[in-house]
PDB file of C-alpha atoms in Angstrom:
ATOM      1  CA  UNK A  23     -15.571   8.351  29.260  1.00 50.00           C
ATOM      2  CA  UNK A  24     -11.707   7.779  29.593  1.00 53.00           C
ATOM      3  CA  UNK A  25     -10.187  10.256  27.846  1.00 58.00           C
ATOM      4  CA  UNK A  26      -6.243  10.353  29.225  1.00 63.00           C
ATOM      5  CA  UNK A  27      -4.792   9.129  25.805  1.00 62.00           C
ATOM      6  CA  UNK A  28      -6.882  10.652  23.233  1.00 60.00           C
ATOM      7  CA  UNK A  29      -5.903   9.811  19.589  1.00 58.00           C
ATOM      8  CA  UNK A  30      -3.276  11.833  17.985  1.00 60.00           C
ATOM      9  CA  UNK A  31      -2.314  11.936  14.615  1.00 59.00           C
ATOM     10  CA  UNK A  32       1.353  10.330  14.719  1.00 63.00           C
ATOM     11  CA  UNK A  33      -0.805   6.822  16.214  1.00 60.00           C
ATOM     12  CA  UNK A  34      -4.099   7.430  14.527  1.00 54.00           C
ATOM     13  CA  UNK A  35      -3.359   4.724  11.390  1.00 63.00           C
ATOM     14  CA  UNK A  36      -5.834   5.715   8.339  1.00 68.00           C
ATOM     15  CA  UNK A  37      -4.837   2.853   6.068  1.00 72.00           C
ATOM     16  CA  UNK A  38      -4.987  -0.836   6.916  1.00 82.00           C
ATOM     17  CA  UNK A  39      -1.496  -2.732   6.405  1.00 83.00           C
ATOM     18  CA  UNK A  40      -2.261  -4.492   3.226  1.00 84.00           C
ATOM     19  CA  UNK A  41      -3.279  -0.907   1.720  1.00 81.00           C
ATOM     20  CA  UNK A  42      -0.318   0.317   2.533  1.00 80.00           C
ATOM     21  CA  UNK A  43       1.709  -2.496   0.949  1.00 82.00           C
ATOM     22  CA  UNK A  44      -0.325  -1.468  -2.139  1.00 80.00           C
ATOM     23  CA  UNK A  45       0.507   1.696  -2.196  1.00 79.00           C
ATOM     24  CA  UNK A  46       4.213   1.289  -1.513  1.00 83.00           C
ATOM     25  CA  UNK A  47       3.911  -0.936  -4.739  1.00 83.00           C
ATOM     26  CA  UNK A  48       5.743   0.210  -7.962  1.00 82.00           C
ATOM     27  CA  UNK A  49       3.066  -0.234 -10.709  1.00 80.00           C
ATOM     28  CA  UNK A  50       4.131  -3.222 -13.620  1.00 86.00           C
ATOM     29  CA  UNK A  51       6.035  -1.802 -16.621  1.00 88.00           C
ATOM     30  CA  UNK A  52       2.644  -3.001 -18.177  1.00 90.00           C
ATOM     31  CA  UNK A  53       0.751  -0.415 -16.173  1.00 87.00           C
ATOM     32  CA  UNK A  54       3.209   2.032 -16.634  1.00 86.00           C
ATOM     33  CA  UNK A  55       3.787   1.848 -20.316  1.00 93.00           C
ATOM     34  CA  UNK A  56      -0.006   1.040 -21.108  1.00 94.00           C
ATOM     35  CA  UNK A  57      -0.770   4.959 -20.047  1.00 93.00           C
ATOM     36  CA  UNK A  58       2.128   6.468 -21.297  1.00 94.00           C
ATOM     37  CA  UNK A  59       0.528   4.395 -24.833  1.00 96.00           C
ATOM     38  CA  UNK A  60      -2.782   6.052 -24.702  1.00 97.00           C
ATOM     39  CA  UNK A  61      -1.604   9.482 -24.067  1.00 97.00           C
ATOM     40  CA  UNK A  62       0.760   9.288 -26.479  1.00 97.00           C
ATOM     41  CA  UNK A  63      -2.269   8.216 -28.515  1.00 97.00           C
ATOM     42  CA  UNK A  64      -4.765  10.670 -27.352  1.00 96.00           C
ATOM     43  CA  UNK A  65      -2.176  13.503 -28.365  1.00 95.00           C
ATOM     44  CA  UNK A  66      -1.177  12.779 -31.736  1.00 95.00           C
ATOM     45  CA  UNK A  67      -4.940  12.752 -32.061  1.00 91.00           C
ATOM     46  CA  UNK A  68      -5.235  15.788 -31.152  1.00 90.00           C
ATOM     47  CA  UNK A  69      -2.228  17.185 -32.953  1.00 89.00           C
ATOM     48  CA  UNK A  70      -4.037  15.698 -36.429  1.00 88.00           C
ATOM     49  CA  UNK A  71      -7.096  16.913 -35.340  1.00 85.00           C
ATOM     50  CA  UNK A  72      -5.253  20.887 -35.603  1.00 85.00           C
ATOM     51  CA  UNK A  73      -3.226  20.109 -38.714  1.00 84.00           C
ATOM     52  CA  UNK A  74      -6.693  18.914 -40.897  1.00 82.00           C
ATOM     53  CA  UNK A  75      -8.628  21.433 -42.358  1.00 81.00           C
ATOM     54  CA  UNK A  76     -12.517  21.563 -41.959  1.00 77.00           C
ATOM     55  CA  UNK A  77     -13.992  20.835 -45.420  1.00 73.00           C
ATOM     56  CA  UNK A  78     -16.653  24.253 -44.473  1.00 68.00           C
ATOM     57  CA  UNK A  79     -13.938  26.653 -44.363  1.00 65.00           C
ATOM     58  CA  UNK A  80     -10.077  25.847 -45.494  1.00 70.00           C
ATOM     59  CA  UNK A  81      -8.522  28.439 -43.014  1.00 78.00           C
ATOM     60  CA  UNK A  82     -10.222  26.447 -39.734  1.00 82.00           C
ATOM     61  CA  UNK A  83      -9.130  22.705 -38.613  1.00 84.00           C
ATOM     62  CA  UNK A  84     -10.744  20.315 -37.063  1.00 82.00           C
ATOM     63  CA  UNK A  85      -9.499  21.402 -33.506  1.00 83.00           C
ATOM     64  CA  UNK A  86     -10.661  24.913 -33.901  1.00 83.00           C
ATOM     65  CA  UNK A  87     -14.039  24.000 -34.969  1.00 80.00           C
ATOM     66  CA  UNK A  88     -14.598  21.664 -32.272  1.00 81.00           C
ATOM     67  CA  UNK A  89     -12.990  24.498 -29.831  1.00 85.00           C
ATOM     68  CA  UNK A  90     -15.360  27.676 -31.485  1.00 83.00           C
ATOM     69  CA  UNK A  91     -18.225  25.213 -30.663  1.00 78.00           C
ATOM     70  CA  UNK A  92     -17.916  25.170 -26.898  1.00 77.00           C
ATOM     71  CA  UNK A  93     -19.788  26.940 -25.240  1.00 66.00           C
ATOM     72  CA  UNK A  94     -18.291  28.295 -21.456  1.00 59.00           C
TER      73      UNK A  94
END
């Protein structure tokens, strides 16, 4: 085996060229907005979800009932 030149790491290229150029990309205000929407959505969920009361007991909401119930 010829082993004068083995591989380093500054030649050794992990990523093809059209990878890369995907990468490099900015993602579309589409993308970008379109998550910012559903976790925006996700936490006013969950911020309801802490301000309505459990109908079984008044003093616990929603959140905290769900949270008592799991189990580490």
């Amino acid at each position: 085996m010829n082993r004068k030149n083995p591989p380093t790491h500054d030649r050794l290229e992990l990523r093809s060229k059209k990878v890369r150029n995907l990468l490099e990309e900015i993602p579309s205000p589409i993308v970008r907005y379109g998550t910012l929407f559903i976790i925006a959505i996700f936490l006013i969920g969950v911020i309801i979800a802490a301000c309505i009361p459990y109908s079984d007991n008044e003093s616990t909401s929603i959140l905290e009932y769900m949270i008592s119930g799991i189990k580490l």
